[in-house]
Coordinates of C-alpha atoms in Angstrom, one line a residue:
M1 CA 49.3 12.2 -49.5
F2 CA 50.9 12.5 -46.3
V3 CA 54.0 10.9 -47.1
I4 CA 54.2 12.8 -49.8
G5 CA 53.7 15.7 -47.9
Y6 CA 56.1 14.8 -45.5
V7 CA 59.1 14.3 -47.9
L8 CA 58.3 17.4 -49.6
L9 CA 58.3 19.3 -46.5
F10 CA 61.5 17.6 -45.0
F11 CA 63.1 18.9 -48.7
L12 CA 62.3 22.4 -48.3
V13 CA 63.8 22.0 -44.6
Q14 CA 66.8 20.2 -45.5
S15 CA 67.2 22.8 -48.7
P16 CA 70.0 24.9 -46.8
K17 CA 72.0 22.1 -46.3
L18 CA 71.7 21.0 -49.6
L19 CA 71.9 24.2 -51.6
D20 CA 75.0 25.5 -49.3
Y21 CA 78.2 25.3 -51.1
Y22 CA 80.3 25.4 -48.1
R23 CA 78.2 22.7 -46.3
V24 CA 79.6 18.8 -47.2
S25 CA 79.8 15.5 -45.9
D26 CA 83.3 14.6 -44.5
D27 CA 84.6 12.5 -47.1
A28 CA 83.5 14.9 -49.9
R29 CA 87.1 16.4 -48.3
Q30 CA 89.0 13.5 -49.4
Q31 CA 87.2 12.1 -52.2
I32 CA 85.6 14.4 -54.1
Y33 CA 88.8 17.4 -54.5
P34 CA 90.6 14.8 -56.8
L35 CA 88.0 15.6 -59.3
Y36 CA 89.3 18.8 -59.9
L37 CA 92.5 17.3 -61.2
H38 CA 90.7 16.3 -64.6
I39 CA 89.3 20.2 -65.0
D40 CA 93.0 21.2 -63.9
P41 CA 95.7 18.6 -64.3
T42 CA 98.3 21.3 -62.7
L43 CA 96.3 21.0 -59.4
F44 CA 98.1 18.9 -56.2
Q45 CA 101.1 18.1 -57.9
D46 CA 103.3 15.3 -56.4
D47 CA 101.1 15.2 -53.6
L48 CA 101.1 12.3 -51.6
L49 CA 97.9 13.1 -49.7
T50 CA 95.5 13.6 -53.0
R51 CA 97.6 10.3 -54.2
Y52 CA 96.8 8.3 -50.8
F53 CA 93.0 9.2 -51.5
R54 CA 93.1 7.9 -55.1
S55 CA 94.3 4.9 -54.0
H56 CA 91.3 3.9 -51.9
T57 CA 88.6 5.6 -54.3
P58 CA 87.0 3.1 -56.8
P59 CA 88.3 4.0 -60.2
V60 CA 85.0 3.5 -61.5
Y61 CA 83.7 6.0 -59.3
Y62 CA 86.2 9.0 -60.9
Y63 CA 85.9 7.3 -64.4
L64 CA 82.2 7.8 -64.5
H65 CA 82.4 11.1 -63.3
Y66 CA 85.2 12.7 -65.4
P67 CA 82.7 13.8 -68.2
V68 CA 80.2 15.3 -65.5
V69 CA 82.4 17.2 -63.6
Q70 CA 83.6 19.1 -67.2
V71 CA 80.6 21.4 -67.1
V72 CA 79.2 20.6 -63.3
D73 CA 81.7 21.8 -60.4
P74 CA 82.5 18.5 -58.1
I75 CA 80.8 20.1 -54.9
V76 CA 77.7 21.2 -56.6
W77 CA 77.3 17.4 -58.8
S78 CA 78.3 15.8 -55.4
K79 CA 74.5 17.5 -53.9
V80 CA 72.5 16.7 -57.3
A81 CA 74.1 13.0 -56.2
Q82 CA 73.2 12.8 -53.1
I83 CA 69.6 14.0 -53.9
A84 CA 68.9 11.5 -57.2
L85 CA 70.6 8.4 -55.3
L86 CA 67.7 8.9 -52.4
L87 CA 64.7 9.5 -54.8
V88 CA 66.0 6.3 -56.2
V89 CA 66.3 4.9 -52.9
L90 CA 62.8 6.2 -52.6
V91 CA 60.7 4.6 -55.5
F92 CA 62.5 1.1 -55.1
L93 CA 61.7 0.6 -51.2
F94 CA 58.3 1.6 -52.7
L95 CA 58.3 -1.3 -55.1
I96 CA 59.0 -3.5 -52.4
G97 CA 56.3 -2.4 -50.2
R98 CA 54.0 -2.9 -52.7
K99 CA 55.5 -6.0 -53.6
L100 CA 55.3 -7.6 -50.2
H101 CA 52.2 -5.9 -49.0
G102 CA 50.6 -3.5 -51.5
A103 CA 51.4 0.2 -52.0
A104 CA 50.0 0.9 -48.2
L105 CA 54.1 -0.4 -47.1
G106 CA 55.4 1.2 -50.0
W107 CA 54.4 4.1 -48.7
V108 CA 55.0 3.5 -45.0
L109 CA 58.5 2.4 -46.1
V110 CA 59.3 5.8 -48.0
F111 CA 58.1 7.5 -44.9
L112 CA 59.9 5.5 -42.6
F113 CA 63.5 5.8 -44.3
V114 CA 62.9 9.9 -44.8
H115 CA 62.1 9.8 -41.2
A116 CA 64.9 7.7 -40.3
R117 CA 67.8 10.4 -39.3
P118 CA 70.8 7.1 -39.3
L119 CA 68.9 6.5 -43.0
S120 CA 68.3 9.1 -44.6
G121 CA 71.9 10.9 -45.2
L122 CA 73.3 7.5 -46.2
T123 CA 73.3 9.0 -49.6
D124 CA 75.8 11.7 -48.6
G125 CA 77.3 13.7 -50.9
G126 CA 77.3 11.0 -53.8
L127 CA 80.5 9.9 -52.3
P128 CA 81.0 5.6 -53.3
R129 CA 79.4 4.9 -50.3
A130 CA 76.3 6.3 -51.5
Y131 CA 76.1 3.7 -53.8
A132 CA 75.6 1.3 -51.2
I133 CA 72.3 1.7 -50.1
P134 CA 71.1 2.3 -53.9
A135 CA 72.3 -1.0 -54.5
L136 CA 70.9 -2.5 -51.5
V137 CA 67.4 -1.8 -52.3
I138 CA 68.0 -3.0 -56.0
F139 CA 68.9 -5.5 -55.4
I140 CA 65.9 -6.7 -52.4
W141 CA 63.2 -5.8 -55.7
A142 CA 65.4 -7.4 -58.2
C143 CA 65.0 -10.7 -56.1
L144 CA 61.4 -10.3 -54.8
T145 CA 60.0 -10.0 -58.5
D146 CA 62.7 -12.8 -60.1
R147 CA 65.4 -10.8 -61.6
S148 CA 68.4 -12.3 -61.7
K149 CA 70.4 -10.5 -64.1
T150 CA 68.8 -7.0 -62.1
A151 CA 70.2 -8.7 -58.9
L152 CA 74.2 -9.3 -60.5
G153 CA 73.7 -5.8 -61.5
A154 CA 73.0 -4.2 -58.3
T155 CA 75.4 -6.6 -57.3
T156 CA 78.0 -5.4 -59.8
L157 CA 77.1 -2.0 -59.0
A158 CA 78.0 -2.4 -55.3
A159 CA 81.3 -3.5 -55.8
L160 CA 82.4 -0.9 -58.4
F161 CA 81.4 2.2 -56.7
Y162 CA 81.5 0.8 -52.7
P163 CA 83.5 -2.7 -53.0
P164 CA 82.6 -3.3 -48.8
V165 CA 79.2 -3.3 -49.6
L166 CA 80.6 -6.8 -52.3
L167 CA 81.4 -8.6 -48.9
V168 CA 77.5 -8.8 -48.1
L169 CA 76.1 -8.4 -51.4
G170 CA 78.0 -10.7 -53.2
P171 CA 77.4 -14.0 -50.7
S172 CA 74.1 -12.7 -50.8
F173 CA 73.3 -12.9 -54.6
V174 CA 74.8 -16.2 -54.7
L175 CA 73.3 -17.6 -51.9
W176 CA 69.4 -15.7 -53.7
A177 CA 70.6 -17.7 -56.9
F178 CA 71.3 -20.9 -55.2
L179 CA 68.1 -21.5 -53.6
N180 CA 66.1 -20.1 -56.2
R181 CA 68.2 -21.8 -59.2
R182 CA 68.9 -18.3 -61.0
F183 CA 72.8 -18.8 -62.0
T184 CA 73.4 -16.6 -64.9
V185 CA 75.9 -16.9 -67.3
W186 CA 76.6 -12.9 -67.2
A187 CA 78.1 -13.7 -63.7
I188 CA 81.1 -14.4 -65.5
P189 CA 82.0 -11.5 -67.1
A190 CA 80.0 -9.6 -63.9
A191 CA 82.8 -11.2 -62.1
L192 CA 85.6 -10.0 -64.1
L193 CA 84.4 -6.6 -64.3
V194 CA 84.7 -6.5 -61.1
L195 CA 88.0 -7.9 -60.5
G196 CA 89.4 -5.3 -63.1
G197 CA 87.7 -2.6 -61.0
I198 CA 89.0 -2.8 -57.7
Y199 CA 92.4 -3.9 -58.8
P200 CA 94.0 -0.9 -58.5
M201 CA 92.6 -0.5 -55.3
V202 CA 94.4 -3.9 -54.1
A203 CA 97.9 -3.6 -56.2
R204 CA 99.3 0.0 -54.0
G205 CA 102.7 0.6 -53.7
D206 CA 105.5 0.7 -51.2
E207 CA 104.4 4.4 -50.3
I208 CA 101.6 3.5 -49.1
G209 CA 102.5 -0.3 -48.0
R210 CA 100.3 -3.0 -46.8
I211 CA 97.1 -3.0 -44.6
I212 CA 97.6 -2.8 -40.8
T213 CA 97.8 -6.1 -39.0
H214 CA 95.5 -6.4 -36.0
A215 CA 98.6 -6.8 -33.7
A216 CA 100.2 -3.3 -34.9
A217 CA 96.6 -1.6 -34.5
A218 CA 96.7 -3.3 -31.1
Q219 CA 99.5 -0.9 -30.6
M220 CA 98.9 2.0 -31.9
P221 CA 96.5 4.8 -29.3
E222 CA 95.3 5.6 -32.3
W223 CA 92.8 2.3 -33.1
H224 CA 91.4 3.1 -29.5
A225 CA 88.4 4.9 -27.8
E226 CA 88.0 8.6 -28.3
N227 CA 91.3 8.4 -30.7
R228 CA 91.0 9.1 -34.5
F229 CA 89.9 5.8 -35.5
P230 CA 88.2 4.2 -32.7
Y231 CA 87.4 0.6 -34.1
L232 CA 89.2 -1.4 -31.5
P233 CA 88.2 -3.8 -29.5
P234 CA 85.2 -4.4 -32.1
P235 CA 82.2 -4.4 -30.4
S236 CA 79.5 -7.3 -30.0
I237 CA 77.9 -8.4 -32.4
L238 CA 75.0 -8.9 -30.3
E239 CA 75.6 -4.9 -29.0
L240 CA 75.6 -4.3 -33.2
L241 CA 72.7 -6.5 -33.7
P242 CA 69.6 -4.8 -31.9
T243 CA 71.0 -1.2 -32.5
K244 CA 71.3 -1.0 -36.5
L245 CA 68.3 -3.4 -37.2
S246 CA 66.3 -1.0 -35.0
S247 CA 68.2 2.4 -36.4
A248 CA 65.8 3.1 -38.7
L249 CA 62.4 2.7 -35.9
V250 CA 64.0 3.7 -32.8
T251 CA 67.4 5.3 -31.6
K252 CA 66.5 5.0 -27.7
G253 CA 69.3 2.9 -26.6
T254 CA 70.0 -0.8 -26.8
V255 CA 67.2 -1.9 -24.4
T256 CA 65.1 -0.4 -26.2
S257 CA 66.4 -1.8 -29.6
W258 CA 66.3 -5.3 -28.2
I259 CA 62.5 -4.5 -27.0
W260 CA 61.9 -3.6 -30.6
M261 CA 63.4 -6.5 -31.9
A262 CA 61.3 -8.6 -29.9
L263 CA 58.1 -6.9 -30.6
T264 CA 59.4 -7.6 -34.4
V265 CA 60.1 -11.6 -34.6
A266 CA 57.0 -12.3 -32.4
L267 CA 55.1 -9.9 -35.1
L268 CA 56.7 -12.2 -37.4
W269 CA 56.5 -15.3 -35.7
R270 CA 52.5 -14.6 -36.0
R271 CA 52.4 -14.8 -39.7
R272 CA 55.3 -17.0 -40.1
E273 CA 53.4 -18.8 -42.8
E274 CA 54.2 -15.5 -45.7
I275 CA 57.9 -15.3 -43.9
R276 CA 59.1 -16.7 -47.7
K277 CA 58.1 -13.3 -48.6
L278 CA 61.2 -11.8 -46.9
Q279 CA 63.7 -14.2 -48.4
P280 CA 66.1 -12.0 -49.9
I281 CA 66.1 -9.5 -46.5
L282 CA 66.6 -12.5 -43.9
I283 CA 69.6 -13.8 -47.1
L284 CA 71.1 -10.1 -46.1
L285 CA 71.3 -10.7 -42.5
L286 CA 72.5 -13.6 -42.5
A287 CA 75.4 -12.6 -45.1
S288 CA 75.8 -9.3 -43.0
V289 CA 76.4 -11.1 -39.1
A290 CA 78.6 -14.3 -40.8
M291 CA 80.8 -11.7 -42.9
Y292 CA 81.4 -9.1 -39.7
W293 CA 82.6 -12.3 -37.7
I294 CA 84.5 -13.1 -40.6
A295 CA 85.9 -9.9 -41.7
T296 CA 86.6 -9.0 -37.6
F297 CA 88.9 -12.4 -37.4
L298 CA 90.9 -11.0 -40.6
A299 CA 91.2 -7.9 -38.5
F300 CA 91.7 -5.1 -41.5
R301 CA 91.9 -7.5 -44.1
L302 CA 88.3 -6.6 -45.3
H303 CA 87.8 -3.5 -44.7
I304 CA 87.0 -2.2 -41.5
P305 CA 84.5 -4.5 -39.7
D306 CA 81.3 -2.7 -39.3
R307 CA 81.2 -1.5 -42.5
T308 CA 79.3 -5.3 -43.2
L309 CA 76.5 -4.0 -40.8
I310 CA 76.2 0.0 -41.4
Y311 CA 73.8 0.0 -44.4
S312 CA 72.8 -3.6 -44.6
L313 CA 71.1 -4.4 -41.4
P314 CA 69.1 -1.1 -41.0
L315 CA 67.5 -1.9 -44.1
V316 CA 67.0 -5.2 -43.3
G317 CA 65.4 -3.7 -39.8
L318 CA 63.0 -1.3 -41.9
L319 CA 61.7 -3.7 -43.9
A320 CA 61.0 -6.4 -41.8
G321 CA 60.2 -4.2 -39.1
A322 CA 57.1 -2.4 -41.3
F323 CA 56.2 -5.9 -42.7
A324 CA 55.6 -7.2 -38.7
F325 CA 53.5 -4.9 -38.6
T326 CA 50.9 -4.9 -41.7
R327 CA 49.3 -7.6 -39.5
L328 CA 47.7 -5.3 -37.3
P329 CA 44.9 -3.7 -38.2
L330 CA 45.4 0.5 -39.3
F331 CA 49.3 -0.3 -39.1
P332 CA 50.3 2.2 -42.0
P333 CA 48.8 5.5 -39.4
I334 CA 50.1 3.1 -36.4
L335 CA 53.4 2.9 -36.8
I336 CA 53.6 6.2 -38.4
L337 CA 52.3 7.9 -35.4
M338 CA 54.5 5.6 -33.5
T339 CA 57.6 6.6 -34.6
L340 CA 56.9 10.4 -35.1
I341 CA 56.2 10.0 -31.2
L342 CA 59.6 8.1 -30.2
E343 CA 61.7 9.8 -32.2
G344 CA 60.1 13.7 -33.3
S345 CA 59.5 14.6 -36.4
G346 CA 62.6 13.8 -38.0
L347 CA 62.7 16.9 -40.2
D348 CA 66.0 17.8 -38.5
A349 CA 68.7 14.7 -40.2
S350 CA 71.7 16.3 -40.8
L351 CA 71.9 14.4 -43.7
N352 CA 75.6 13.7 -43.0
L353 CA 76.3 17.3 -44.3
W354 CA 78.0 17.9 -40.6
A355 CA 80.8 19.7 -42.3
D356 CA 79.5 23.0 -42.1
Q357 CA 82.3 25.3 -43.4
R358 CA 81.0 28.8 -44.4
Y359 CA 82.5 30.2 -41.7
A360 CA 85.9 30.3 -43.4
S361 CA 84.6 30.5 -46.8
R362 CA 86.4 34.1 -47.1
F363 CA 89.6 32.0 -46.2
Y364 CA 89.1 29.4 -48.7
Q365 CA 88.7 32.1 -51.8
F366 CA 91.7 33.8 -50.1
V367 CA 93.8 30.5 -50.3
S368 CA 92.6 29.8 -53.6
E369 CA 94.4 32.7 -54.8
I370 CA 97.9 31.5 -53.7
P371 CA 100.5 29.7 -55.3
R372 CA 99.4 26.4 -56.9
D373 CA 102.1 24.6 -56.3
A374 CA 102.0 26.0 -52.3
V375 CA 102.2 23.6 -49.5
L376 CA 99.9 24.7 -46.5
A377 CA 100.4 23.3 -43.0
G378 CA 98.1 23.8 -40.3
P379 CA 96.4 22.1 -37.6
P380 CA 94.7 18.8 -38.7
L381 CA 91.2 19.6 -38.9
E382 CA 91.2 23.3 -39.8
M383 CA 93.2 21.7 -42.9
D384 CA 90.8 19.0 -44.2
S385 CA 88.6 21.6 -46.3
I386 CA 91.5 23.7 -48.0
P387 CA 92.5 21.2 -50.9
L388 CA 88.4 20.7 -51.7
F389 CA 87.4 24.4 -51.1
S390 CA 90.5 26.2 -52.7
R391 CA 92.4 23.3 -54.1
R392 CA 95.1 23.9 -52.5
I393 CA 97.9 21.1 -51.1
V394 CA 98.6 20.7 -47.5
F395 CA 101.3 18.9 -45.5
V396 CA 98.7 16.4 -43.8
S397 CA 95.2 17.1 -42.6
D398 CA 92.7 14.7 -39.8
E399 CA 91.3 13.2 -43.3
A400 CA 94.7 12.1 -44.3
A401 CA 95.9 10.7 -40.7
Q402 CA 94.7 7.5 -41.2
P403 CA 96.1 4.8 -39.7
L404 CA 95.2 2.0 -42.2
Y405 CA 98.8 1.4 -43.6
D406 CA 102.3 0.7 -42.8
A407 CA 104.1 3.2 -44.9
Y408 CA 101.7 5.7 -45.3
Y409 CA 100.9 5.6 -42.0
R410 CA 104.5 5.9 -40.4
E411 CA 105.0 9.4 -42.8
M412 CA 101.4 10.9 -42.3
R413 CA 102.9 10.2 -37.8
R414 CA 106.4 11.6 -39.2
R415 CA 104.5 15.2 -40.3
L416 CA 102.1 15.5 -37.5
Q417 CA 105.1 15.1 -35.2
E418 CA 106.9 17.5 -37.3
F419 CA 103.8 20.0 -37.6
Y420 CA 102.9 19.9 -34.2
T421 CA 106.7 20.7 -33.1
A422 CA 106.9 23.4 -35.6
Y423 CA 103.2 25.3 -34.3
Y424 CA 104.1 25.6 -31.0
A425 CA 108.0 26.0 -31.4
T426 CA 109.9 29.5 -29.5
D427 CA 111.6 30.9 -32.4
A428 CA 111.8 31.4 -35.8
K429 CA 114.4 28.7 -36.6
A430 CA 112.5 25.7 -35.6
V431 CA 110.1 26.6 -37.7
M432 CA 111.8 27.4 -40.8
D433 CA 114.4 24.4 -40.7
F434 CA 110.7 22.8 -40.2
A435 CA 109.7 24.8 -43.7
R436 CA 113.1 24.0 -45.5
R437 CA 112.6 20.7 -44.8
N438 CA 109.7 20.0 -45.4
R439 CA 108.7 22.4 -48.8
V440 CA 106.0 24.4 -46.5
G441 CA 105.4 27.8 -47.7
F442 CA 102.5 28.5 -45.3
M443 CA 101.3 28.2 -42.0
V444 CA 98.0 28.5 -40.8
I445 CA 97.0 29.9 -37.3
K446 CA 94.3 29.0 -35.6
K447 CA 94.5 31.9 -33.0
E448 CA 92.6 30.3 -30.1
D449 CA 95.3 27.9 -30.0
F450 CA 97.2 30.7 -28.7
T451 CA 94.4 32.7 -26.1
F452 CA 91.8 31.8 -24.4
Q453 CA 92.2 27.6 -26.3
F454 CA 95.6 27.0 -24.7
N455 CA 95.4 25.4 -22.3
R456 CA 92.9 22.6 -22.4
Q457 CA 93.2 18.7 -21.7
K458 CA 93.2 17.8 -25.5
Y459 CA 94.6 19.2 -28.2
Y460 CA 94.7 16.6 -30.7
H461 CA 94.3 12.7 -30.6
E462 CA 97.2 10.4 -29.2
P463 CA 99.7 9.8 -29.2
Y464 CA 100.2 14.0 -30.3
N465 CA 98.2 14.8 -28.0
K466 CA 100.8 13.5 -25.4
H467 CA 104.0 15.0 -27.8
I468 CA 101.8 18.2 -27.7
K469 CA 101.8 18.7 -23.9
Q470 CA 105.5 17.9 -23.7
L471 CA 106.2 20.7 -26.4
L472 CA 104.1 23.0 -23.9
R473 CA 105.1 22.0 -20.2
G474 CA 106.3 24.9 -18.4
R475 CA 105.7 27.5 -20.9
E476 CA 103.5 30.4 -21.5
A477 CA 101.4 30.8 -24.8
Q478 CA 103.5 34.4 -25.2
E479 CA 106.9 32.3 -25.5
L480 CA 105.6 30.5 -28.7
F481 CA 106.2 32.6 -32.2
F482 CA 103.2 32.0 -33.3
A483 CA 101.6 33.5 -30.8
H484 CA 102.9 36.9 -32.5
P485 CA 104.3 36.1 -35.6
P486 CA 106.1 39.0 -37.1
E487 CA 103.6 41.1 -38.9
C488 CA 105.3 40.8 -42.4
S489 CA 104.7 37.3 -42.9
V490 CA 100.6 37.7 -41.8
I491 CA 99.0 37.7 -45.1
Y492 CA 95.7 37.1 -44.4
D493 CA 93.5 37.8 -40.9
D494 CA 90.2 37.2 -40.1
G495 CA 90.0 37.4 -36.1
Y496 CA 90.2 33.4 -36.0
L497 CA 92.4 32.2 -38.5
Q498 CA 95.8 33.4 -39.7
L499 CA 97.7 33.0 -42.9
V500 CA 101.8 33.3 -42.1
Q501 CA 104.1 32.6 -44.9
L502 CA 107.2 31.5 -44.0
D503 CA 109.8 33.7 -46.0
E504 CA 112.6 33.4 -44.9
S505 CA 113.7 37.5 -45.3
C506 CA 111.2 38.3 -43.0
L507 CA 111.8 35.7 -40.3
T508 CA 115.1 35.1 -40.1
P509 CA 115.7 38.9 -37.8
Q510 CA 112.6 37.0 -35.4
R511 CA 115.6 34.6 -34.8
G512 CA 116.9 34.4 -30.8
N513 CA 113.9 36.2 -30.2

């Protein structure tokens, strides 16, 4: 009863986030908004950013959602899907626990998953990645109950919705089937289905280009610490292993994680005669570590390396850790009380819905009324949510500035540099030249960029921060054109954001100012 009460309380506390239309997951701003194209094909015409986002989102995800979004708004559906997938995970965790050590362990696993801040948000936004953790728990349950077809189905589901997790589940299924002699002829059509499902994501055209090489990434500041993609140098597996494995139970640093992992291993050693029960869980651990090494060696050819760990290792740590404690008397209250003491109530989880955009809801509503073929430019972070909430095209955004593919990112780098040159221009001519060259009709102004936030150390990540500082060197905010745009050009102003229409008839008289 305690666990059921806790889960209900958790959903009650989290309901403001789940019910808030303007509270979304970060990747909803790149993977959910293209669904509006199926509702209205006139949106996002000739938009490179939309084509890019669709190119690396599994097509099966869109195909299966098209009928749904005809009757339910995609943002609303993303929240329904997040809750539904989380409930699926909790049901199968209970079934796994009951299979391993009875209903008591099942209820403990349900509590620990909901309580763990890094885990409870893994179904965020009903995004493609949200299907990774349901596929993993269904796979483990299927292996524990000797259901080879269901295990294959979970592996196929993972591949079609979130291909990076196939790097873990694919080898895991093969190894489990080999060790238990559970090969099935259904593996052949499943493999063909997977190949057909992911081929469009691999066969990108010249517009997107080739995936970046490790040598090229090493020369790009974007890939290093405190920048857009801080994945270089890749962390050691010895650093990641304890923190990821213990993240469902403790998050107090590497030393605490190592202590927790050592305690778990010691308790498991005491019941080593039962270790075979954990075979599919240990197979997942082995596959995750092996694929991380391989993905690191191959740089980004197998996606970003840590994607082979961030879903499977917390689940492995949760299951193995909880099972280890079952040898202790009164283990359910002891384990629950221990995690409450170490990690607090767990009711303040973000559910990964950290992109709270309600502050700009009036702005998004206003922008949704401008012409559909209009292109807006503005500070990249402020541009992220416009395609999702206003359904309008943006010139460049932070979500779109992904340095993963050479041809595509060359264009994004050009756009970012040209945008900032125009944003911090001193005259209307530079602004209008930028607008004509790039078909940009509106400029979004973050007013604090020209007031109290004008002088700061970091304007954006590198290499653009250096570019901006060079533009502003020796200048005062009042010298810049957008510090005081002509009144005739300002069509929206809420005190935080302005929308300036780049109309030559209004701006031309300002030339030379």
